[in-house]
Amino acid sequence: MQSINRSSRNLSMGVVDALSHRIRIGPLRAGDKLPTEAEIMNEFGVSRTVVREALSRLQAAGMVQSRRGVGTFVVGASSAKPFQVESSPDDSLVQALALIELRIGLESEAAALAAQRRDSADLEAIAAALNAFRTAMAQGMDTAVPDFQLHLEISRAAHSPHFAAVLEALGPTCVPTAFLEAAGGEEPSIASIDRVLLEHRSIVDAIAQQDVDAARAAMRTHLVNGRERRRASELPRQPRPR
């Protein structure tokens, strides 16, 4: 029996991950028939409900197709071009702003769903990511990775796999490392640091309280503010008064 982490926020996603890996990498190929529900239940040690949810997710992703009375067959990994962000050295600001615009729509709804669907494991993962972000800021370290991890944990708490998949495709580079720099390239002020921490805290609190509207609004406010901070970081440096 293959082991799946029982503390996983969603057992069906463990099955989805394992089966989709076999479809993308092998041994499963287009046209192959998946094991029966009973066989999948036995292999992963999960219920029939979990298996059916996993198969439904795979079918929604276009990776398998169910044939009534026959079984479920592999369609194959998506033939569409994998989602990626192409960039050049000349469009860093333009691309950064475009990515934030994408994230505003994506993550605002992910936060709302997280508030509706989160469980105790989600809250623990989100709290740990927030603490790591807070520590990085306090120590003057690069915040891109812990910031990205916090947003990723929130998207995972939505229990809808495509939110996290898009963020994972973007990676930590979608979080601007200079977003706290004040206009003119100065070091971030204590007030600006506190403001960002408060924004994150507002999102996390709304999710913990299962306040869907507040979570959506808090995430949108945070990302819109982040867009303006990113713009400000590119303003020409002003000479200091003598």
Coordinates of N, CA and C in Angstrom, one line a residue:
M1 N 0.9 -1.2 0.0 CA 0.0 0.0 0.0 C 0.9 1.2 0.0
Q2 N 0.6 2.1 -1.0 CA 1.4 3.4 -1.0 C 0.9 4.3 0.1
S3 N 1.9 5.0 0.7 CA 1.6 5.8 1.9 C 1.2 7.2 1.4
I4 N 0.2 7.8 2.0 CA -0.2 9.2 1.7 C -0.3 9.8 3.1
N5 N 0.3 11.0 3.2 CA 0.3 11.8 4.4 C -1.1 12.0 5.0
R6 N -1.4 11.4 6.1 CA -2.7 11.5 6.7 C -3.1 12.9 7.2
S7 N -2.0 13.7 7.4 CA -2.3 15.1 7.8 C -2.5 16.0 6.6
S8 N -2.5 15.4 5.4 CA -2.8 16.2 4.2 C -4.1 17.0 4.3
R9 N -4.1 18.2 3.8 CA -5.3 19.0 3.9 C -6.4 18.4 3.0
N10 N -6.1 17.5 2.1 CA -7.1 16.9 1.3 C -6.6 15.6 0.8
L11 N -7.1 14.5 1.3 CA -6.6 13.2 0.8 C -6.8 13.0 -0.7
S12 N -7.8 13.5 -1.2 CA -8.0 13.3 -2.7 C -6.9 13.9 -3.5
M13 N -6.3 15.0 -3.0 CA -5.2 15.7 -3.7 C -4.0 14.8 -3.7
G14 N -3.8 14.0 -2.7 CA -2.7 13.0 -2.7 C -2.9 12.0 -3.8
V15 N -4.1 11.5 -4.0 CA -4.3 10.6 -5.0 C -4.2 11.3 -6.4
V16 N -4.7 12.5 -6.5 CA -4.5 13.2 -7.8 C -3.1 13.4 -8.1
D17 N -2.3 13.8 -7.1 CA -0.8 14.1 -7.4 C -0.2 12.8 -7.8
A18 N -0.5 11.6 -7.2 CA 0.2 10.4 -7.5 C -0.2 9.9 -8.9
L19 N -1.5 10.0 -9.2 CA -1.9 9.5 -10.5 C -1.5 10.4 -11.7
S20 N -1.6 11.7 -11.4 CA -1.2 12.7 -12.5 C 0.3 12.5 -12.8
H21 N 1.1 12.2 -11.7 CA 2.5 12.0 -11.9 C 2.7 10.8 -12.8
R22 N 2.0 9.7 -12.6 CA 2.1 8.5 -13.5 C 1.7 8.8 -14.9
I23 N 0.7 9.7 -15.1 CA 0.3 10.0 -16.4 C 1.3 10.9 -17.1
R24 N 1.9 11.9 -16.4 CA 2.9 12.8 -17.0 C 4.2 12.1 -17.2
I25 N 4.7 11.2 -16.3 CA 6.0 10.7 -16.3 C 6.0 9.2 -16.7
G26 N 4.9 8.5 -16.4 CA 4.8 7.1 -16.7 C 4.6 6.3 -15.4
P27 N 4.1 5.1 -15.4 CA 4.0 4.3 -16.6 C 2.7 4.4 -17.4
L28 N 1.8 5.2 -16.9 CA 0.5 5.4 -17.6 C 0.6 6.2 -18.8
R29 N 0.0 5.7 -19.9 CA 0.0 6.4 -21.2 C -1.4 6.6 -21.7
A30 N -1.5 7.5 -22.7 CA -2.8 7.7 -23.3 C -3.4 6.4 -23.8
G31 N -4.7 6.2 -23.4 CA -5.4 5.0 -23.8 C -5.4 3.9 -22.7
D32 N -4.5 4.0 -21.8 CA -4.4 3.0 -20.7 C -5.6 3.2 -19.8
K33 N -6.1 2.0 -19.2 CA -7.2 2.0 -18.3 C -6.6 2.2 -16.9
L34 N -7.2 3.1 -16.1 CA -6.8 3.2 -14.7 C -7.3 2.0 -13.9
P35 N -6.6 1.8 -12.8 CA -7.1 0.7 -11.9 C -8.5 1.0 -11.5
T36 N -9.2 0.0 -11.0 CA -10.6 0.2 -10.6 C -10.6 1.0 -9.3
E37 N -11.8 1.5 -8.9 CA -12.0 2.3 -7.7 C -11.5 1.5 -6.5
A38 N -11.9 0.2 -6.5 CA -11.5 -0.7 -5.4 C -10.0 -0.8 -5.3
E39 N -9.3 -0.9 -6.4 CA -7.9 -1.1 -6.4 C -7.2 0.2 -6.0
I40 N -7.7 1.3 -6.4 CA -7.1 2.6 -5.9 C -7.3 2.8 -4.4
M41 N -8.5 2.4 -4.0 CA -8.8 2.5 -2.5 C -7.8 1.7 -1.7
N42 N -7.6 0.5 -2.2 CA -6.7 -0.4 -1.5 C -5.2 0.1 -1.5
E43 N -4.8 0.6 -2.7 CA -3.4 1.1 -2.8 C -3.1 2.3 -1.9
F44 N -4.1 3.2 -1.9 CA -3.8 4.5 -1.1 C -4.4 4.5 0.2
G45 N -5.2 3.5 0.5 CA -5.8 3.4 1.9 C -6.8 4.5 2.1
V46 N -7.6 4.8 1.1 CA -8.6 5.9 1.2 C -10.0 5.4 0.9
S47 N -11.0 6.2 1.2 CA -12.4 5.8 0.9 C -12.8 5.9 -0.5
R48 N -14.0 5.3 -0.9 CA -14.5 5.4 -2.2 C -14.8 6.9 -2.6
T49 N -15.3 7.7 -1.6 CA -15.6 9.1 -1.8 C -14.3 9.8 -2.2
V50 N -13.2 9.6 -1.5 CA -12.0 10.2 -1.9 C -11.5 9.9 -3.3
V51 N -11.6 8.6 -3.6 CA -11.2 8.2 -5.0 C -12.1 8.8 -6.0
R52 N -13.4 8.9 -5.8 CA -14.2 9.5 -6.8 C -14.0 11.0 -7.0
E53 N -13.7 11.6 -5.9 CA -13.3 13.1 -6.0 C -12.0 13.2 -6.7
A54 N -11.0 12.4 -6.5 CA -9.8 12.5 -7.2 C -10.0 12.2 -8.7
L55 N -10.8 11.2 -9.1 CA -11.0 11.0 -10.5 C -11.8 12.1 -11.1
S56 N -12.7 12.7 -10.4 CA -13.4 13.9 -10.9 C -12.4 15.0 -11.2
R57 N -11.5 15.2 -10.3 CA -10.5 16.3 -10.5 C -9.6 16.0 -11.7
L58 N -9.2 14.8 -11.9 CA -8.4 14.4 -13.1 C -9.2 14.6 -14.3
Q59 N -10.5 14.2 -14.3 CA -11.3 14.4 -15.5 C -11.5 15.8 -15.8
A60 N -11.7 16.7 -14.8 CA -11.9 18.1 -15.0 C -10.6 18.7 -15.6
A61 N -9.4 18.1 -15.3 CA -8.2 18.6 -15.8 C -7.9 18.1 -17.2
G62 N -8.8 17.2 -17.7 CA -8.6 16.7 -19.0 C -7.6 15.6 -19.2
M63 N -7.2 15.0 -18.0 CA -6.2 13.9 -18.0 C -6.8 12.5 -18.2
V64 N -8.1 12.4 -17.8 CA -8.7 11.0 -17.9 C -10.1 11.2 -18.4
Q65 N -10.7 10.1 -18.9 CA -12.1 10.2 -19.3 C -12.8 8.9 -18.9
S66 N -14.0 9.1 -18.3 CA -14.7 8.0 -17.8 C -15.7 7.5 -18.8
R67 N -15.7 6.1 -19.0 CA -16.7 5.5 -19.9 C -17.6 4.6 -19.1
R68 N -18.8 5.0 -19.1 CA -19.8 4.3 -18.3 C -19.8 2.8 -18.6
G69 N -19.7 2.0 -17.5 CA -19.7 0.6 -17.6 C -18.4 0.0 -18.1
V70 N -17.5 0.8 -18.4 CA -16.2 0.2 -18.9 C -15.0 0.6 -18.0
G71 N -14.9 1.8 -17.6 CA -13.9 2.2 -16.7 C -13.4 3.7 -17.0
T72 N -12.3 4.0 -16.4 CA -11.7 5.3 -16.6 C -10.4 5.2 -17.4
F73 N -10.2 5.9 -18.4 CA -9.0 5.8 -19.3 C -8.2 7.1 -19.3
V74 N -6.9 6.9 -19.6 CA -6.0 8.1 -19.6 C -6.2 8.8 -21.0
V75 N -6.4 10.0 -20.9 CA -6.4 10.9 -22.1 C -5.0 11.3 -22.4
G76 N -4.3 11.6 -21.3 CA -2.9 12.0 -21.4 C -2.7 13.3 -20.7
A77 N -1.4 13.7 -20.5 CA -1.1 15.0 -20.0 C -1.6 16.0 -21.0
S78 N -1.9 17.2 -20.4 CA -2.5 18.2 -21.3 C -1.5 18.5 -22.4
S79 N -2.0 18.6 -23.7 CA -1.2 18.9 -24.8 C -1.0 20.4 -25.0
A80 N -1.7 21.2 -24.2 CA -1.5 22.6 -24.2 C -0.2 23.0 -23.7
K81 N 0.3 24.2 -24.2 CA 1.6 24.7 -23.8 C 1.6 25.0 -22.3
P82 N 2.5 24.5 -21.5 CA 2.5 24.7 -20.1 C 2.5 26.2 -19.8
F83 N 1.8 26.5 -18.7 CA 1.8 28.0 -18.4 C 3.2 28.4 -17.9
Q84 N 3.6 29.5 -18.4 CA 4.9 30.1 -18.0 C 4.9 31.5 -18.3
V85 N 5.8 32.2 -17.7 CA 5.9 33.7 -17.8 C 7.3 33.9 -18.5
E86 N 7.2 34.5 -19.7 CA 8.4 34.9 -20.4 C 8.8 36.3 -20.1
S87 N 10.0 36.6 -20.0 CA 10.4 38.0 -19.6 C 11.7 38.3 -20.3
S88 N 12.0 39.6 -20.4 CA 13.3 40.1 -20.9 C 13.8 41.1 -19.9
P89 N 15.1 41.4 -20.0 CA 15.7 42.3 -19.0 C 15.1 43.7 -19.2
D90 N 14.4 44.0 -20.3 CA 13.9 45.4 -20.5 C 12.5 45.6 -20.0
D91 N 11.8 44.6 -19.5 CA 10.4 44.8 -19.1 C 10.1 44.4 -17.7
S92 N 11.1 44.5 -16.8 CA 10.9 44.0 -15.4 C 9.8 44.7 -14.7
L93 N 9.7 46.0 -14.8 CA 8.6 46.7 -14.2 C 7.2 46.4 -14.8
V94 N 7.2 46.4 -16.1 CA 5.9 46.1 -16.8 C 5.5 44.7 -16.5
Q95 N 6.4 43.7 -16.5 CA 6.0 42.4 -16.2 C 5.6 42.2 -14.7
A96 N 6.3 42.9 -13.8 CA 6.0 42.8 -12.4 C 4.6 43.3 -12.1
L97 N 4.2 44.4 -12.8 CA 2.9 44.9 -12.6 C 1.8 44.0 -13.2
A98 N 2.2 43.4 -14.4 CA 1.2 42.5 -15.0 C 1.0 41.2 -14.2
L99 N 2.0 40.8 -13.5 CA 1.9 39.6 -12.7 C 1.0 39.9 -11.4
I100 N 1.2 41.1 -10.9 CA 0.4 41.5 -9.7 C -1.1 41.6 -10.2
E101 N -1.3 42.1 -11.4 CA -2.7 42.2 -11.8 C -3.3 40.8 -12.0
L102 N -2.5 39.9 -12.5 CA -3.0 38.5 -12.5 C -3.3 38.0 -11.1
R103 N -2.4 38.2 -10.2 CA -2.6 37.7 -8.9 C -3.8 38.4 -8.1
I104 N -4.1 39.6 -8.5 CA -5.2 40.3 -7.8 C -6.5 39.5 -8.1
G105 N -6.7 39.1 -9.3 CA -7.9 38.4 -9.6 C -7.9 36.9 -9.1
L106 N -6.7 36.3 -9.3 CA -6.6 34.9 -8.8 C -6.6 34.7 -7.3
E107 N -5.8 35.5 -6.6 CA -5.7 35.3 -5.2 C -6.8 35.9 -4.3
S108 N -7.5 36.9 -4.9 CA -8.6 37.4 -4.1 C -9.7 36.3 -4.0
E109 N -9.9 35.6 -5.1 CA -10.9 34.5 -5.0 C -10.4 33.3 -4.2
A110 N -9.1 33.0 -4.4 CA -8.5 31.9 -3.6 C -8.7 32.2 -2.1
A111 N -8.4 33.4 -1.7 CA -8.6 33.8 -0.3 C -10.0 33.6 0.2
A112 N -11.0 34.0 -0.6 CA -12.4 33.9 -0.3 C -12.7 32.4 -0.1
L113 N -12.3 31.5 -1.0 CA -12.5 30.1 -0.9 C -11.8 29.5 0.3
A114 N -10.6 30.0 0.6 CA -9.9 29.5 1.7 C -10.7 29.8 3.0
A115 N -11.3 31.0 3.1 CA -12.0 31.3 4.3 C -13.2 30.4 4.4
Q116 N -13.8 30.0 3.3 CA -14.9 29.1 3.3 C -14.6 27.6 3.6
R117 N -13.4 27.2 3.1 CA -13.1 25.7 3.1 C -11.9 25.3 4.0
R118 N -11.2 26.3 4.6 CA -10.0 25.9 5.3 C -10.3 25.0 6.5
D119 N -9.3 24.1 6.8 CA -9.4 23.3 8.0 C -8.2 23.6 8.9
S120 N -8.1 22.8 10.0 CA -7.1 23.1 11.0 C -5.7 23.0 10.4
A121 N -5.5 22.0 9.6 CA -4.1 21.8 9.0 C -3.8 23.0 8.1
D122 N -4.8 23.6 7.4 CA -4.5 24.7 6.6 C -4.1 25.9 7.4
L123 N -4.8 26.1 8.5 CA -4.5 27.2 9.4 C -3.1 27.1 10.0
E124 N -2.7 25.9 10.3 CA -1.4 25.7 10.9 C -0.3 26.1 9.8
A125 N -0.5 25.6 8.6 CA 0.4 25.9 7.5 C 0.5 27.4 7.2
I126 N -0.6 28.0 7.2 CA -0.7 29.5 7.0 C 0.0 30.3 8.1
A127 N -0.2 29.9 9.3 CA 0.4 30.5 10.5 C 1.9 30.4 10.4
A128 N 2.4 29.2 10.1 CA 3.8 28.9 10.0 C 4.5 29.8 8.9
A129 N 3.8 29.9 7.8 CA 4.3 30.7 6.7 C 4.3 32.2 7.1
L130 N 3.3 32.7 7.8 CA 3.2 34.1 8.3 C 4.4 34.3 9.3
N131 N 4.6 33.4 10.2 CA 5.7 33.6 11.1 C 7.1 33.6 10.4
A132 N 7.3 32.8 9.4 CA 8.5 32.8 8.6 C 8.7 34.1 7.9
F133 N 7.6 34.7 7.4 CA 7.7 36.0 6.7 C 8.0 37.1 7.7
R134 N 7.4 37.0 8.9 CA 7.6 38.0 9.9 C 9.1 38.0 10.4
T135 N 9.6 36.8 10.5 CA 11.0 36.6 11.0 C 12.0 37.2 9.9
A136 N 11.7 36.9 8.6 CA 12.6 37.4 7.6 C 12.6 38.9 7.5
M137 N 11.4 39.5 7.7 CA 11.4 40.9 7.7 C 12.1 41.5 8.9
A138 N 11.9 40.9 10.1 CA 12.6 41.4 11.3 C 14.1 41.3 11.2
Q139 N 14.6 40.3 10.5 CA 16.0 40.1 10.4 C 16.6 40.8 9.1
G140 N 15.8 41.5 8.4 CA 16.3 42.2 7.2 C 16.7 41.2 6.1
M141 N 16.1 40.0 6.0 CA 16.4 39.0 5.0 C 15.5 39.2 3.8
D142 N 15.8 38.6 2.7 CA 15.0 38.6 1.5 C 13.6 37.9 1.9
T143 N 12.6 38.6 1.6 CA 11.2 38.1 2.0 C 10.5 37.4 0.9
A144 N 11.1 37.4 -0.3 CA 10.4 36.8 -1.5 C 9.9 35.4 -1.2
V145 N 10.8 34.5 -0.8 CA 10.4 33.1 -0.6 C 9.3 32.9 0.5
P146 N 9.5 33.5 1.7 CA 8.5 33.3 2.7 C 7.2 34.0 2.4
D147 N 7.3 35.1 1.7 CA 6.1 35.8 1.2 C 5.3 34.9 0.2
F148 N 6.0 34.4 -0.7 CA 5.4 33.5 -1.7 C 4.8 32.3 -1.0
Q149 N 5.5 31.7 0.0 CA 5.0 30.5 0.7 C 3.7 30.8 1.4
L150 N 3.6 32.0 2.0 CA 2.3 32.4 2.6 C 1.2 32.4 1.6
H151 N 1.4 33.0 0.5 CA 0.4 33.1 -0.5 C 0.0 31.7 -1.1
L152 N 1.0 30.9 -1.2 CA 0.8 29.5 -1.7 C 0.0 28.7 -0.7
E153 N 0.3 28.8 0.6 CA -0.5 28.1 1.6 C -2.0 28.6 1.6
I154 N -2.2 29.8 1.4 CA -3.6 30.4 1.3 C -4.3 29.8 0.1
S155 N -3.6 29.7 -1.1 CA -4.2 29.2 -2.3 C -4.5 27.7 -2.1
R156 N -3.6 27.0 -1.4 CA -3.9 25.6 -1.2 C -5.1 25.4 -0.3
A157 N -5.3 26.3 0.7 CA -6.4 26.2 1.6 C -7.8 26.4 0.9
A158 N -7.7 26.9 -0.4 CA -9.0 27.0 -1.2 C -9.5 25.6 -1.6
H159 N -8.7 24.6 -1.5 CA -9.1 23.2 -1.9 C -9.6 23.2 -3.3
S160 N -9.0 23.9 -4.2 CA -9.3 23.9 -5.6 C -7.9 24.0 -6.3
P161 N -7.5 22.9 -6.8 CA -6.0 22.7 -7.2 C -5.5 23.7 -8.2
H162 N -6.3 24.3 -9.0 CA -5.7 25.2 -10.0 C -5.2 26.5 -9.5
F163 N -5.7 27.0 -8.4 CA -5.1 28.2 -7.8 C -3.7 28.0 -7.4
A164 N -3.4 26.9 -6.7 CA -2.0 26.7 -6.3 C -1.2 26.3 -7.5
A165 N -1.7 25.6 -8.5 CA -0.9 25.2 -9.6 C -0.4 26.4 -10.4
V166 N -1.3 27.5 -10.5 CA -0.8 28.7 -11.2 C 0.2 29.4 -10.4
L167 N 0.1 29.5 -9.1 CA 1.1 30.2 -8.3 C 2.4 29.4 -8.3
E168 N 2.3 28.1 -8.3 CA 3.5 27.3 -8.3 C 4.2 27.5 -9.7
A169 N 3.5 27.6 -10.8 CA 4.1 27.9 -12.1 C 4.8 29.2 -12.1
L170 N 4.2 30.2 -11.4 CA 4.8 31.5 -11.3 C 6.1 31.5 -10.5
G171 N 6.0 30.8 -9.4 CA 7.2 30.7 -8.5 C 7.4 32.0 -7.7
P172 N 8.4 31.9 -6.8 CA 8.7 33.1 -5.9 C 9.0 34.4 -6.7
T173 N 9.4 34.2 -8.0 CA 9.8 35.4 -8.7 C 8.6 36.3 -8.9
C174 N 7.4 35.8 -8.7 CA 6.2 36.7 -8.9 C 6.0 37.7 -7.7
V175 N 6.8 37.4 -6.7 CA 6.8 38.3 -5.5 C 8.0 39.3 -5.6
P176 N 7.7 40.6 -5.9 CA 8.8 41.6 -6.1 C 9.6 41.8 -4.8
T177 N 10.9 41.5 -4.9 CA 11.8 41.6 -3.7 C 11.9 43.1 -3.3
A178 N 11.6 44.0 -4.2 CA 11.8 45.5 -3.9 C 10.5 46.1 -3.4
F179 N 9.5 45.3 -3.2 CA 8.2 45.9 -2.9 C 8.1 46.8 -1.7
L180 N 9.1 46.7 -0.8 CA 9.1 47.5 0.4 C 10.0 48.7 0.3
E181 N 10.7 48.8 -0.8 CA 11.6 50.0 -1.0 C 10.8 51.2 -1.1
A182 N 11.1 52.2 -0.4 CA 10.4 53.5 -0.5 C 10.8 54.2 -1.8
A183 N 9.9 55.1 -2.3 CA 10.2 55.8 -3.5 C 11.6 56.5 -3.3
G184 N 12.4 56.3 -4.4 CA 13.8 56.9 -4.4 C 14.8 55.9 -3.9
G185 N 14.4 54.7 -3.6 CA 15.4 53.7 -3.3 C 15.8 53.6 -1.9
E186 N 15.2 54.4 -1.0 CA 15.6 54.4 0.4 C 15.2 53.1 1.1
E187 N 15.8 52.8 2.2 CA 15.4 51.6 3.0 C 13.9 51.7 3.5
P188 N 13.2 50.6 3.5 CA 11.8 50.7 4.0 C 11.7 51.2 5.4
S189 N 10.7 52.0 5.6 CA 10.5 52.6 6.9 C 9.8 51.5 7.8
I190 N 9.9 51.8 9.1 CA 9.2 50.9 10.1 C 7.7 50.9 9.8
A191 N 7.2 52.1 9.4 CA 5.7 52.2 9.1 C 5.4 51.3 7.9
S192 N 6.2 51.3 6.9 CA 5.9 50.5 5.7 C 6.0 49.0 6.0
I193 N 6.9 48.6 6.8 CA 7.0 47.2 7.2 C 5.8 46.8 8.0
D194 N 5.4 47.7 9.0 CA 4.2 47.4 9.8 C 3.0 47.3 8.9
R195 N 2.9 48.1 7.9 CA 1.7 48.1 7.1 C 1.6 46.8 6.3
V196 N 2.7 46.3 5.8 CA 2.6 45.0 5.1 C 2.3 43.9 6.0
L197 N 2.9 43.9 7.2 CA 2.6 42.8 8.1 C 1.1 42.9 8.5
L198 N 0.6 44.1 8.7 CA -0.9 44.2 9.0 C -1.7 43.7 7.9
E199 N -1.4 44.0 6.7 CA -2.1 43.5 5.5 C -2.2 42.0 5.5
H200 N -1.0 41.4 5.7 CA -1.0 39.9 5.8 C -1.8 39.4 6.9
R201 N -1.7 40.0 8.1 CA -2.4 39.6 9.3 C -3.9 39.7 9.0
S202 N -4.4 40.7 8.3 CA -5.8 40.9 8.1 C -6.3 39.8 7.2
I203 N -5.5 39.3 6.2 CA -5.9 38.2 5.4 C -6.0 37.0 6.2
V204 N -5.0 36.7 7.0 CA -5.0 35.4 7.8 C -6.1 35.4 8.8
D205 N -6.4 36.5 9.4 CA -7.4 36.6 10.4 C -8.8 36.4 9.8
A206 N -9.0 36.9 8.6 CA -10.3 36.8 7.9 C -10.5 35.3 7.5
I207 N -9.4 34.6 7.1 CA -9.6 33.2 6.8 C -9.8 32.4 8.0
A208 N -9.1 32.7 9.1 CA -9.3 32.0 10.3 C -10.8 32.1 10.8
Q209 N -11.3 33.3 10.6 CA -12.7 33.6 11.1 C -13.8 33.2 10.1
Q210 N -13.3 32.6 9.0 CA -14.2 32.2 7.9 C -15.1 33.3 7.4
D211 N -14.5 34.5 7.3 CA -15.2 35.7 6.8 C -14.8 35.8 5.3
V212 N -15.7 35.2 4.5 CA -15.4 35.2 3.0 C -15.2 36.5 2.4
D213 N -16.1 37.4 2.6 CA -16.0 38.8 2.0 C -14.8 39.5 2.5
A214 N -14.5 39.4 3.8 CA -13.3 40.1 4.4 C -12.0 39.6 3.8
A215 N -12.0 38.2 3.7 CA -10.7 37.6 3.1 C -10.5 38.1 1.7
R216 N -11.5 38.1 0.9 CA -11.4 38.5 -0.5 C -10.9 40.0 -0.5
A217 N -11.6 40.8 0.3 CA -11.2 42.3 0.3 C -9.8 42.5 0.8
A218 N -9.4 41.8 1.8 CA -8.1 42.0 2.4 C -7.0 41.5 1.4
M219 N -7.2 40.4 0.7 CA -6.2 40.0 -0.3 C -6.1 41.0 -1.4
R220 N -7.3 41.5 -1.9 CA -7.3 42.4 -3.0 C -6.6 43.7 -2.5
T221 N -6.9 44.2 -1.3 CA -6.2 45.4 -0.8 C -4.7 45.3 -0.7
H222 N -4.3 44.1 -0.2 CA -2.9 43.9 -0.1 C -2.2 43.9 -1.4
L223 N -2.7 43.2 -2.4 CA -2.1 43.1 -3.7 C -2.1 44.4 -4.5
V224 N -3.2 45.2 -4.4 CA -3.3 46.5 -5.0 C -2.3 47.4 -4.4
N225 N -2.2 47.4 -3.0 CA -1.1 48.2 -2.4 C 0.3 47.8 -2.8
G226 N 0.4 46.4 -3.0 CA 1.7 45.9 -3.4 C 2.1 46.4 -4.8
R227 N 1.1 46.5 -5.7 CA 1.3 47.1 -7.0 C 1.8 48.5 -6.9
E228 N 1.2 49.3 -6.0 CA 1.6 50.7 -5.9 C 3.0 50.8 -5.3
R229 N 3.3 49.9 -4.3 CA 4.6 49.9 -3.8 C 5.7 49.5 -4.8
R230 N 5.3 48.6 -5.7 CA 6.2 48.2 -6.8 C 6.5 49.4 -7.7
R231 N 5.4 50.1 -8.0 CA 5.6 51.3 -8.9 C 6.5 52.3 -8.2
A232 N 6.2 52.5 -6.9 CA 7.0 53.6 -6.2 C 8.5 53.2 -6.1
S233 N 8.8 51.9 -6.1 CA 10.2 51.5 -6.0 C 11.0 51.8 -7.2
E234 N 10.3 52.1 -8.4 CA 11.0 52.4 -9.6 C 11.1 53.9 -9.8
L235 N 10.6 54.7 -8.9 CA 10.7 56.2 -9.1 C 12.2 56.6 -9.1
P236 N 12.5 57.6 -9.8 CA 13.9 58.1 -9.8 C 14.4 58.5 -8.4
R237 N 15.6 58.1 -8.1 CA 16.1 58.5 -6.7 C 16.2 60.0 -6.6
Q238 N 15.7 60.6 -5.6 CA 15.8 62.0 -5.4 C 17.0 62.3 -4.5
P239 N 17.8 63.3 -4.9 CA 19.0 63.7 -4.1 C 18.6 64.1 -2.7
R240 N 19.3 63.7 -1.7 CA 19.0 64.1 -0.4 C 19.4 65.6 -0.1
P241 N 18.6 66.3 0.6 CA 18.9 67.7 0.9 C 20.2 67.8 1.7
R242 N 21.0 68.9 1.3 CA 22.3 69.1 2.1 C 22.1 70.0 3.2

